[in-house]
Coordinates of N, CA and C and ligand atoms in Angstrom, one line a residue:
M1 N -9.4 -38.0 -22.5 CA -10.7 -37.9 -21.9 C -10.4 -36.5 -21.0
L2 N -9.3 -36.4 -20.4 CA -8.6 -35.1 -19.5 C -8.9 -34.0 -20.5
E3 N -8.5 -34.0 -21.4 CA -8.2 -32.9 -22.5 C -9.8 -32.6 -22.8
T4 N -10.6 -33.6 -23.3 CA -11.7 -33.0 -23.6 C -12.5 -32.1 -22.4
G5 N -12.2 -32.5 -21.3 CA -12.9 -32.1 -20.2 C -12.7 -30.7 -19.9
K6 N -10.8 -30.4 -20.3 CA -10.5 -28.9 -20.0 C -10.9 -28.4 -20.7
G7 N -11.1 -28.7 -22.2 CA -11.7 -27.9 -23.5 C -13.3 -27.4 -23.3
N8 N -14.0 -28.3 -22.6 CA -15.2 -28.2 -22.5 C -15.3 -27.0 -21.3
Q9 N -14.7 -26.5 -20.5 CA -14.7 -25.6 -19.7 C -15.1 -24.3 -20.2
Y10 N -14.7 -24.1 -21.6 CA -14.8 -22.7 -22.2 C -15.9 -22.8 -23.0
A11 N -16.9 -23.8 -23.0 CA -17.9 -23.8 -23.8 C -19.1 -23.0 -23.6
P12 N -19.3 -22.4 -22.3 CA -20.6 -21.6 -21.9 C -19.9 -20.0 -22.0
Q13 N -18.4 -20.1 -21.9 CA -17.8 -18.6 -22.5 C -17.9 -18.0 -24.0
R14 N -17.7 -19.4 -24.5 CA -17.8 -19.3 -25.9 C -19.2 -19.0 -26.6
A15 N -20.1 -19.8 -25.9 CA -21.7 -19.5 -26.3 C -22.1 -18.2 -26.1
E16 N -21.5 -17.4 -25.0 CA -21.7 -16.0 -24.5 C -21.3 -15.0 -25.5
M17 N -20.1 -15.3 -25.8 CA -19.2 -14.7 -27.1 C -20.1 -14.6 -28.0
V18 N -20.7 -15.5 -28.6 CA -21.3 -15.6 -29.8 C -22.7 -14.9 -29.7
E19 N -23.4 -15.3 -28.6 CA -24.5 -14.4 -28.6 C -24.5 -12.7 -28.0
K20 N -23.5 -12.5 -27.2 CA -23.5 -11.1 -26.9 C -22.6 -10.2 -27.7
Q21 N -21.3 -10.9 -28.5 CA -20.7 -10.1 -29.3 C -20.6 -10.1 -30.6
L22 N -21.4 -11.4 -31.1 CA -21.8 -11.2 -32.6 C -23.2 -11.1 -32.7
R23 N -24.0 -12.3 -32.2 CA -25.3 -12.1 -32.9 C -26.3 -10.4 -32.5
R24 N -26.0 -10.3 -31.4 CA -26.8 -8.9 -30.8 C -25.7 -7.8 -31.5
R25 N -24.8 -7.8 -32.0 CA -24.2 -6.9 -33.0 C -24.5 -6.9 -34.5
G26 N -25.2 -7.9 -34.9 CA -25.6 -8.0 -36.0 C -24.8 -9.0 -36.9
I27 N -24.4 -10.0 -36.5 CA -23.7 -11.1 -37.4 C -24.8 -12.0 -37.4
E28 N -25.5 -12.2 -38.9 CA -26.9 -12.8 -38.9 C -26.5 -14.3 -39.5
N29 N -25.4 -14.4 -40.3 CA -25.1 -15.7 -40.8 C -24.9 -16.7 -39.8
A30 N -26.1 -17.8 -40.2 CA -25.8 -18.7 -39.4 C -24.7 -19.7 -39.4
A31 N -24.2 -20.3 -40.7 CA -23.0 -21.0 -40.8 C -21.9 -20.3 -40.0
V32 N -21.7 -19.2 -40.0 CA -20.5 -18.2 -39.3 C -20.7 -18.5 -38.0
L33 N -21.9 -18.0 -37.3 CA -22.4 -18.2 -36.1 C -21.9 -19.5 -35.7
A34 N -22.2 -20.5 -36.2 CA -21.9 -22.0 -36.3 C -20.5 -22.1 -36.1
A35 N -19.8 -21.6 -36.9 CA -18.3 -21.9 -36.5 C -17.7 -21.4 -35.8
M36 N -18.1 -20.5 -35.4 CA -17.5 -19.6 -34.1 C -17.7 -20.4 -32.7
L37 N -19.1 -20.8 -32.8 CA -19.1 -21.5 -31.7 C -18.5 -22.7 -31.7
A38 N -17.9 -23.5 -32.5 CA -17.4 -24.7 -32.6 C -15.8 -24.6 -32.5
V39 N -15.1 -23.4 -33.0 CA -13.9 -23.3 -32.8 C -13.4 -22.9 -31.5
P40 N -12.5 -23.8 -31.0 CA -12.0 -23.6 -29.6 C -10.9 -22.4 -29.8
R41 N -11.2 -21.0 -29.6 CA -10.6 -20.3 -29.6 C -9.7 -19.9 -28.4
H42 N -9.5 -20.4 -27.5 CA -8.7 -20.5 -26.3 C -7.6 -21.6 -26.8
E43 N -7.6 -22.4 -27.5 CA -6.6 -23.2 -28.1 C -5.6 -22.6 -29.2
F44 N -6.2 -21.3 -29.4 CA -5.1 -20.7 -30.3 C -4.5 -19.3 -30.0
V45 N -4.8 -19.3 -28.5 CA -4.0 -17.8 -28.3 C -3.1 -18.7 -26.9
P46 N -1.7 -18.0 -26.8 CA -0.6 -18.5 -25.8 C -1.5 -18.7 -24.5
P47 N -0.6 -19.8 -23.6 CA -1.3 -20.1 -22.3 C -1.7 -18.8 -21.5
E48 N -0.6 -17.9 -21.2 CA -0.6 -17.0 -20.5 C -1.9 -15.9 -20.7
V49 N -2.7 -15.9 -21.9 CA -3.9 -15.2 -21.9 C -4.8 -16.3 -22.4
R50 N -4.7 -17.3 -22.2 CA -6.2 -18.6 -22.2 C -7.4 -18.0 -21.7
S51 N -7.2 -17.6 -20.3 CA -8.2 -17.4 -19.5 C -9.2 -16.1 -20.0
R52 N -8.7 -15.3 -21.3 CA -9.0 -14.2 -21.7 C -9.7 -14.5 -23.5
A53 N -9.5 -15.8 -23.2 CA -9.6 -16.2 -24.8 C -11.0 -15.5 -25.3
Y54 N -12.0 -15.4 -24.7 CA -13.3 -15.0 -25.3 C -13.9 -13.8 -24.9
E55 N -12.7 -12.9 -24.5 CA -13.3 -11.4 -24.4 C -13.5 -10.5 -25.5
D56 N -14.0 -9.5 -25.4 CA -14.4 -8.7 -26.5 C -13.2 -8.0 -26.8
V57 N -11.9 -8.3 -27.0 CA -10.7 -7.4 -27.3 C -9.6 -8.6 -28.2
P58 N -9.0 -7.7 -28.9 CA -7.6 -8.7 -29.6 C -6.6 -8.9 -28.5
L59 N -5.9 -10.0 -28.7 CA -4.8 -10.4 -27.6 C -3.5 -10.5 -28.3
L60 N -2.0 -10.3 -27.5 CA -1.2 -10.5 -27.9 C -1.0 -12.2 -28.0
I61 N -0.2 -12.6 -29.2 CA 0.0 -14.1 -29.6 C 1.4 -14.5 -29.7
G62 N 2.2 -13.4 -29.2 CA 3.7 -13.5 -29.6 C 4.3 -13.0 -30.9
A63 N 5.8 -12.7 -30.9 CA 6.4 -12.0 -32.1 C 5.4 -11.0 -32.3
G64 N 4.9 -9.8 -31.1 CA 4.6 -8.5 -31.6 C 3.3 -8.7 -32.2
Q65 N 2.4 -9.9 -32.5 CA 1.6 -10.0 -33.1 C 0.4 -10.0 -32.6
T66 N -1.1 -9.9 -33.1 CA -2.4 -10.1 -32.0 C -3.3 -11.2 -32.9
I67 N -4.2 -11.7 -32.3 CA -5.3 -12.3 -32.6 C -6.5 -11.3 -32.8
S68 N -7.2 -11.3 -33.7 CA -8.3 -10.0 -33.7 C -9.5 -10.4 -32.8
Q69 N -10.4 -9.5 -32.6 CA -11.3 -9.3 -31.5 C -12.4 -10.6 -32.6
P70 N -12.8 -11.1 -31.5 CA -14.1 -12.0 -32.2 C -15.0 -11.4 -33.1
Y71 N -15.3 -10.3 -32.9 CA -16.5 -9.7 -33.6 C -16.0 -9.5 -35.2
I72 N -14.5 -9.0 -35.3 CA -13.9 -8.5 -36.4 C -13.6 -10.2 -37.3
V73 N -13.2 -11.2 -36.6 CA -13.3 -12.4 -37.3 C -14.6 -13.0 -38.0
A74 N -15.7 -12.5 -37.2 CA -16.8 -12.7 -37.8 C -17.2 -12.3 -38.8
A75 N -16.9 -11.0 -38.5 CA -17.8 -9.9 -39.8 C -16.9 -10.1 -40.9
M76 N -15.5 -10.2 -41.0 CA -14.4 -10.4 -42.1 C -15.2 -11.8 -42.7
T77 N -15.5 -13.0 -41.9 CA -15.5 -14.4 -42.3 C -16.9 -14.1 -43.1
A78 N -18.2 -13.0 -42.7 CA -19.6 -13.4 -43.2 C -19.2 -12.4 -44.3
A79 N -18.7 -11.3 -44.7 CA -18.3 -10.7 -45.9 C -18.0 -11.4 -46.9
L80 N -17.3 -12.7 -46.6 CA -16.6 -13.4 -48.1 C -17.6 -14.3 -48.5
R81 N -18.9 -14.7 -47.8 CA -20.0 -15.3 -48.3 C -19.7 -16.7 -48.8
L82 N -18.6 -17.3 -47.9 CA -18.2 -18.6 -48.5 C -19.1 -19.6 -48.8
Q83 N -18.9 -20.6 -49.7 CA -19.7 -21.4 -50.2 C -18.9 -22.8 -49.6
P84 N -19.2 -24.2 -49.5 CA -18.7 -25.3 -48.8 C -17.5 -25.5 -50.4
T85 N -17.9 -25.4 -51.5 CA -16.9 -25.5 -52.3 C -15.7 -24.7 -52.6
D86 N -15.7 -23.9 -52.0 CA -14.8 -22.5 -52.1 C -13.6 -23.0 -51.6
R87 N -12.5 -22.3 -52.3 CA -11.3 -22.5 -52.0 C -10.9 -21.0 -51.5
A88 N -10.3 -21.0 -50.3 CA -9.7 -19.5 -49.6 C -8.6 -19.7 -49.4
L89 N -8.0 -18.1 -49.2 CA -6.6 -18.2 -48.8 C -6.6 -16.7 -48.0
E90 N -6.0 -17.2 -46.8 CA -5.8 -16.2 -45.9 C -4.4 -15.6 -46.0
I91 N -4.0 -14.4 -45.8 CA -2.8 -13.8 -45.5 C -2.6 -13.5 -44.0
G92 N -1.6 -14.0 -43.3 CA -1.3 -13.6 -41.8 C -2.1 -14.7 -40.7
T93 N -1.4 -15.8 -40.9 CA -2.0 -16.8 -40.4 C -2.2 -16.8 -38.6
G94 N -1.1 -15.9 -38.0 CA -1.2 -15.9 -36.6 C -0.7 -17.2 -36.0
L95 N -1.8 -17.4 -35.0 CA -1.6 -19.0 -34.5 C -2.6 -19.8 -35.1
G96 N -3.7 -19.3 -36.3 CA -4.5 -20.3 -37.0 C -5.7 -20.1 -36.5
Y97 N -6.2 -19.3 -35.5 CA -7.3 -19.1 -35.3 C -8.7 -18.8 -36.8
Q98 N -8.2 -17.9 -37.2 CA -9.0 -17.3 -38.4 C -9.1 -18.3 -39.3
A99 N -8.1 -19.0 -39.9 CA -7.9 -20.4 -40.6 C -8.7 -21.4 -40.5
A100 N -9.0 -21.5 -38.7 CA -9.5 -22.6 -38.2 C -11.2 -22.2 -38.5
V101 N -11.7 -21.3 -38.3 CA -12.8 -20.6 -39.0 C -13.2 -20.8 -40.2
L102 N -12.5 -20.4 -41.1 CA -12.7 -20.5 -42.5 C -12.8 -22.0 -42.7
S103 N -11.9 -22.8 -42.7 CA -11.9 -24.1 -42.8 C -13.4 -25.0 -42.4
L104 N -13.8 -24.5 -41.4 CA -15.6 -25.2 -41.4 C -16.3 -24.7 -42.7
L105 N -15.8 -23.8 -43.2 CA -16.8 -23.0 -44.3 C -16.5 -23.1 -45.6
A106 N -15.3 -23.5 -45.6 CA -14.9 -23.5 -47.2 C -14.2 -24.8 -47.3
K107 N -14.3 -25.3 -48.7 CA -13.5 -26.7 -49.2 C -12.1 -27.0 -48.8
E108 N -11.3 -25.9 -48.9 CA -9.8 -25.5 -48.7 C -9.4 -24.3 -48.1
V109 N -8.5 -24.4 -47.0 CA -8.0 -23.1 -47.0 C -6.2 -23.1 -46.9
F110 N -6.0 -22.1 -47.7 CA -4.3 -22.0 -48.0 C -4.1 -20.8 -46.8
T111 N -3.1 -20.9 -46.2 CA -2.6 -19.5 -45.5 C -1.4 -19.3 -45.4
I112 N -1.0 -18.0 -45.4 CA 0.6 -17.8 -45.7 C 0.8 -16.9 -44.4
E113 N 1.8 -17.2 -43.7 CA 2.6 -16.6 -42.4 C 4.1 -16.1 -42.8
R114 N 4.5 -14.9 -42.4 CA 5.6 -14.3 -42.8 C 6.7 -14.6 -41.5
C115 N 6.1 -15.1 -40.3 CA 7.1 -15.4 -39.2 C 7.1 -17.0 -39.2
A116 N 8.4 -17.4 -39.2 CA 8.3 -18.7 -39.3 C 7.9 -19.4 -38.0
E117 N 8.4 -19.0 -36.6 CA 7.9 -19.2 -35.5 C 6.5 -19.2 -35.5
L118 N 5.7 -18.4 -35.9 CA 4.2 -18.6 -36.0 C 3.4 -19.7 -36.7
A119 N 4.4 -19.4 -37.8 CA 4.0 -20.7 -39.1 C 3.9 -22.1 -38.6
S120 N 5.3 -22.2 -37.9 CA 5.2 -23.7 -37.4 C 4.2 -24.0 -36.4
A121 N 4.1 -23.0 -35.5 CA 2.9 -23.3 -34.3 C 1.8 -23.6 -34.5
A122 N 1.5 -22.4 -35.7 CA 0.0 -22.8 -36.4 C -0.2 -24.3 -36.7
S123 N 0.7 -24.6 -37.7 CA 0.6 -25.8 -38.6 C 0.3 -26.7 -37.7
E124 N 0.9 -26.9 -36.7 CA 1.1 -28.0 -35.2 C -0.2 -28.0 -35.0
K125 N -0.6 -26.8 -34.2 CA -2.1 -26.8 -33.6 C -3.1 -27.0 -34.4
L126 N -3.0 -26.9 -35.8 CA -4.2 -27.3 -36.6 C -4.6 -28.5 -37.0
A127 N -3.4 -29.3 -37.1 CA -3.0 -30.4 -37.2 C -3.5 -31.4 -36.1
N128 N -2.8 -30.9 -35.0 CA -3.3 -31.4 -33.8 C -5.1 -31.7 -33.3
L129 N -5.7 -30.6 -33.7 CA -7.0 -30.1 -33.5 C -7.7 -30.9 -34.6
A130 N -7.0 -31.8 -35.8 CA -7.6 -32.3 -37.1 C -8.3 -31.2 -38.0
Y131 N -7.9 -29.9 -38.2 CA -8.3 -29.3 -39.3 C -7.8 -29.5 -40.4
L132 N -8.0 -30.4 -41.0 CA -7.2 -31.2 -41.9 C -7.4 -30.5 -43.5
N133 N -8.1 -29.6 -43.8 CA -8.1 -29.0 -44.6 C -7.7 -27.7 -45.0
V134 N -6.5 -27.1 -44.0 CA -5.9 -25.9 -43.7 C -4.5 -26.2 -44.3
H135 N -3.8 -25.6 -45.3 CA -2.5 -25.7 -45.4 C -1.7 -24.7 -45.1
V136 N -0.8 -24.5 -44.0 CA 0.1 -23.5 -44.0 C 1.1 -23.0 -44.9
H137 N 1.4 -22.2 -45.1 CA 2.8 -21.9 -45.8 C 3.4 -20.7 -45.1
C138 N 4.9 -21.0 -45.2 CA 5.6 -19.9 -44.6 C 6.2 -19.0 -45.5
G139 N 6.1 -17.5 -45.8 CA 6.4 -16.8 -46.9 C 5.8 -15.3 -46.8
D140 N 6.1 -14.6 -48.0 CA 5.6 -13.3 -48.1 C 4.2 -13.5 -48.7
G141 N 3.1 -13.3 -47.9 CA 1.9 -13.4 -48.3 C 1.4 -12.3 -49.3
T142 N 2.1 -11.4 -49.5 CA 1.4 -10.4 -50.7 C 1.8 -10.6 -52.0
L143 N 2.7 -11.8 -52.1 CA 2.9 -12.6 -53.4 C 1.6 -13.7 -53.6
G144 N 0.8 -14.1 -52.9 CA 0.0 -15.0 -53.0 C 0.7 -16.3 -52.7
L145 N 0.0 -17.4 -53.7 CA 0.4 -18.6 -53.8 C -0.1 -18.9 -55.5
P146 N 0.5 -18.4 -56.6 CA 0.2 -18.5 -57.8 C 0.2 -20.0 -58.1
E147 N 0.6 -20.7 -57.4 CA 0.8 -22.0 -58.0 C -0.4 -22.9 -57.5
F148 N -1.5 -22.3 -56.4 CA -2.5 -22.8 -56.1 C -3.8 -21.9 -56.6
A149 N -3.6 -20.9 -57.0 CA -4.9 -19.9 -57.4 C -5.2 -20.6 -58.4
S150 N -6.9 -20.2 -58.8 CA -7.2 -19.2 -58.3 C -8.1 -19.2 -57.1
F151 N -8.4 -18.3 -56.3 CA -9.0 -18.6 -54.9 C -10.7 -17.6 -54.8
D152 N -11.6 -18.2 -54.6 CA -13.0 -17.6 -54.6 C -12.8 -16.8 -53.5
A153 N -12.0 -16.8 -52.4 CA -12.2 -15.5 -51.3 C -10.9 -15.6 -50.8
I154 N -10.4 -14.4 -50.4 CA -9.0 -13.9 -49.9 C -9.3 -13.1 -48.7
L155 N -9.0 -13.6 -47.4 CA -8.8 -12.6 -46.4 C -7.7 -12.2 -45.9
V156 N -7.2 -10.8 -45.9 CA -6.1 -10.3 -45.6 C -6.2 -9.8 -44.0
A157 N -5.3 -10.4 -42.7 CA -5.7 -10.5 -41.6 C -4.3 -9.2 -41.1
A158 N -3.9 -8.6 -41.9 CA -3.2 -7.4 -41.6 C -3.3 -6.4 -42.3
A159 N -2.8 -5.0 -41.7 CA -3.2 -3.9 -42.9 C -2.2 -3.3 -43.9
A160 N -2.7 -3.1 -44.9 CA -2.2 -2.7 -46.2 C -2.3 -1.3 -46.5
P161 N -1.3 -0.7 -47.3 CA -1.8 0.6 -48.1 C -2.5 0.6 -48.9
A162 N -2.6 -0.7 -49.7 CA -3.6 -0.9 -50.8 C -3.5 -2.3 -51.0
A163 N -4.5 -3.1 -51.6 CA -4.7 -4.3 -51.9 C -3.4 -4.9 -53.0
P164 N -2.7 -5.8 -52.3 CA -1.6 -6.3 -53.5 C -2.1 -6.8 -54.6
Q165 N -1.4 -6.3 -55.6 CA -1.9 -6.7 -57.0 C -1.7 -8.1 -57.4
P166 N -0.7 -8.9 -56.8 CA -1.0 -10.5 -56.9 C -2.3 -10.9 -56.4
L167 N -2.5 -10.6 -55.3 CA -3.7 -10.9 -54.6 C -5.1 -10.7 -55.6
L168 N -5.3 -9.4 -56.2 CA -6.2 -9.3 -57.1 C -6.1 -10.4 -58.5
A169 N -4.9 -10.3 -58.8 CA -4.6 -11.3 -60.1 C -5.1 -12.7 -59.4
Q170 N -5.1 -13.1 -58.3 CA -5.5 -14.7 -57.9 C -6.6 -14.8 -57.4
L171 N -7.5 -13.9 -57.5 CA -8.9 -14.0 -57.2 C -9.7 -14.4 -58.3
A172 N -10.4 -15.2 -58.2 CA -11.4 -16.1 -59.1 C -12.3 -15.4 -59.8
E173 N -13.2 -15.5 -60.9 CA -14.3 -14.8 -61.4 C -15.5 -14.9 -60.4
G174 N -15.8 -14.1 -59.8 CA -17.0 -14.0 -58.7 C -16.5 -14.2 -57.5
G175 N -14.8 -14.0 -57.4 CA -14.4 -13.9 -55.9 C -14.5 -12.6 -55.0
R176 N -14.3 -12.7 -53.8 CA -14.2 -11.7 -52.8 C -13.0 -11.6 -52.0
M177 N -12.6 -10.6 -51.8 CA -11.6 -10.3 -51.2 C -11.7 -9.3 -50.1
I178 N -11.6 -9.5 -48.6 CA -11.5 -8.8 -47.6 C -10.3 -8.2 -47.1
I179 N -10.0 -7.0 -46.8 CA -9.0 -6.2 -46.7 C -8.8 -5.1 -45.8
P180 N -8.0 -5.2 -44.5 CA -7.9 -3.7 -43.9 C -6.9 -2.5 -44.5
V181 N -7.2 -1.7 -45.3 CA -6.9 -0.7 -46.2 C -6.7 0.6 -45.2
G182 N -5.3 1.1 -45.3 CA -5.3 2.4 -44.6 C -3.8 2.6 -44.4
D183 N -3.5 3.5 -42.9 CA -2.2 3.6 -42.7 C -2.0 2.9 -41.5
A184 N -0.8 3.2 -40.9 CA -0.3 2.2 -39.7 C -1.5 2.5 -38.7
E185 N -2.1 3.8 -38.5 CA -3.4 4.0 -37.4 C -4.4 3.6 -37.4
N186 N -5.1 3.8 -38.6 CA -6.5 3.5 -39.2 C -6.5 3.0 -40.1
Q187 N -7.3 2.0 -40.2 CA -7.6 1.3 -41.8 C -9.2 1.0 -41.7
E188 N -9.7 0.9 -42.7 CA -11.2 0.5 -42.9 C -11.1 -0.7 -43.9
L189 N -12.1 -1.7 -43.4 CA -12.2 -3.1 -44.1 C -12.9 -2.6 -45.4
Q190 N -12.0 -3.1 -46.5 CA -12.6 -3.2 -47.8 C -13.0 -4.5 -48.4
L191 N -14.1 -4.4 -48.9 CA -14.7 -5.9 -49.5 C -14.6 -5.5 -51.2
I192 N -13.4 -6.4 -52.1 CA -13.6 -6.1 -53.0 C -13.7 -7.3 -53.9
E193 N -14.8 -7.2 -54.9 CA -15.3 -8.3 -55.6 C -14.9 -8.2 -57.1
K194 N -14.7 -9.5 -57.7 CA -14.3 -9.5 -59.3 C -15.2 -10.3 -60.0
H195 N -15.8 -9.3 -60.9 CA -16.9 -9.6 -61.9 C -16.6 -9.3 -63.4
A196 N -16.8 -10.2 -64.1 CA -16.1 -10.1 -65.4 C -14.9 -9.3 -65.6
G197 N -14.0 -10.1 -65.0 CA -12.6 -9.2 -64.9 C -12.4 -8.0 -64.1
K198 N -13.5 -7.1 -63.8 CA -13.4 -5.9 -63.1 C -13.8 -6.2 -61.8
F199 N -12.9 -5.1 -60.9 CA -12.9 -5.0 -59.4 C -14.0 -3.7 -59.1
S200 N -14.8 -4.5 -57.8 CA -15.6 -3.1 -57.3 C -15.1 -3.1 -56.1
T201 N -15.1 -2.3 -55.2 CA -14.8 -1.9 -53.7 C -15.7 -1.3 -52.9
R202 N -16.2 -2.2 -51.7 CA -16.8 -1.2 -50.9 C -16.5 -1.2 -49.7
N203 N -16.4 -0.2 -48.9 CA -15.8 0.2 -47.9 C -16.7 -0.1 -46.5
M204 N -16.2 -1.1 -45.5 CA -17.4 -1.3 -44.6 C -16.9 -0.8 -43.3
E205 N -16.2 -1.2 -42.3 CA -16.3 -0.8 -41.1 C -14.7 -0.2 -40.7
G206 N -14.4 0.7 -39.9 CA -13.2 1.0 -39.2 C -12.4 0.1 -38.7
C207 N -11.1 0.1 -38.7 CA -10.6 -1.0 -37.9 C -9.2 -0.7 -37.7
R208 N -8.6 -1.9 -37.1 CA -7.1 -1.5 -36.6 C -6.1 -3.0 -36.6
F209 N -5.5 -3.1 -37.6 CA -4.7 -4.5 -37.6 C -3.2 -3.8 -37.2
V210 N -2.5 -5.0 -37.2 CA -0.8 -5.1 -37.2 C -0.5 -5.0 -38.7
P211 N 0.4 -4.5 -39.3 CA 0.7 -4.1 -40.6 C 1.4 -5.2 -41.5
L212 N 1.1 -5.3 -42.5 CA 1.3 -6.1 -43.7 C 2.7 -6.1 -44.3
I213 N 3.5 -6.7 -44.1 CA 4.9 -6.4 -44.2 C 5.4 -7.5 -45.5
G214 N 5.7 -7.1 -46.6 CA 6.1 -7.7 -47.6 C 6.1 -6.6 -49.1
H215 N 6.8 -7.2 -49.8 CA 7.1 -6.8 -51.5 C 6.0 -6.0 -51.7
H216 N 4.4 -6.3 -51.4 CA 3.2 -5.6 -52.4 C 2.6 -4.5 -51.2
A217 N 3.3 -4.5 -50.1 CA 2.7 -3.8 -48.9 C 4.0 -2.8 -48.3
W218 N 4.2 -2.8 -47.2 CA 4.9 -1.9 -46.3 C 6.5 -3.0 -46.5
Q219 N 7.4 -2.3 -46.8 CA 8.8 -3.1 -46.7 C 9.4 -3.3 -45.5
K220 N 9.0 -2.3 -44.2 CA 9.1 -2.5 -43.0 C 8.3 -1.9 -42.2
P221 N 8.0 -2.2 -40.8 CA 7.2 -1.9 -40.0 C 6.7 -0.1 -40.4
P222 N 5.5 0.2 -40.7 CA 5.6 2.0 -40.9 C 5.7 2.5 -39.4
Q223 N 5.7 3.8 -39.3 CA 6.0 4.5 -37.9 C 4.5 4.7 -37.6
R224 N 4.3 4.1 -36.2 CA 2.8 4.6 -35.8 C 3.2 5.8 -34.7
Ligands
LIG301 N1 -5.1 -14.2 -38.5 C1 -4.5 -14.3 -37.4 C2 -4.4 -13.0 -36.8 C3 -2.8 -12.6 -37.6 S1 -2.2 -11.3 -37.3 C4 -5.8 -15.0 -36.2 O1 -6.2 -15.7 -36.4 O2 -5.2 -15.4 -35.2 C5 -1.4 -10.9 -38.5 C6 -0.5 -11.7 -39.1 O3 0.2 -11.1 -40.2 C7 0.9 -11.8 -38.2 O4 1.1 -12.8 -37.7 C8 2.1 -11.1 -39.0 O5 3.2 -11.9 -38.9 C9 1.2 -11.6 -40.3 N2 1.8 -10.9 -41.8 C10 2.2 -9.9 -41.7 N3 2.9 -9.4 -42.8 C11 2.7 -10.5 -43.8 C12 3.0 -11.1 -44.9 N4 3.6 -10.5 -45.9 N5 2.7 -12.3 -45.1 C13 2.3 -13.2 -44.6 N6 2.0 -13.0 -43.1 C14 2.1 -11.9 -42.9

């Protein structure tokens, strides 16, 4: 009971976030707005930044990593045009916020985090909050999860020099991938779609993410 009361104290801030940061900036998809209104973002940030969870900024989540600004989470999610029957893959779980949002819109969500500490914290948090259709894996997400492919939607939550080949290969026919592509300083969100075995790419907006580090991205953090 106490727990519920504590969680509810953030409901007005969350509603304001959805209205001011998302709806007024052009996020129109009702299902995405409803998911952002439902997921308790303050549960997915460390206690020391909890009171800032609904601000219009990215926040540090530990291990030198960040949770994206709410608008970016919503814009990337909307770009995927998720259907309730979709299987989605996320690369870069962090503490699990984006995975929780995806889980309300897709049938199943697989998410991969390379940092073991973050992967286990996210897995525990998602289970405690009963996001039961999210599966957290620890490892190099640039390899994807061939044993669970294919995926209708892939969201890459870290910046890459280009879309990793294994992820393109694991995209289903008609599938969508959203990924920040660029250098260490600046990237652009790319929406890649697969039709009749061919890929089409559309550039969306500028953004800045932490680097994707792995076999099919950067081998070590690029110099900023
Ligand atoms: N999606 C998260 C934010 C992720 S920040 C959220 O909603 O809060 C980016 C994450 O990508 C970091 O946690 C980082 O450790 C992870 N990452 C970087 N390279 C990776 C790789 N090759 N495979 C899996 N995770 C990776």
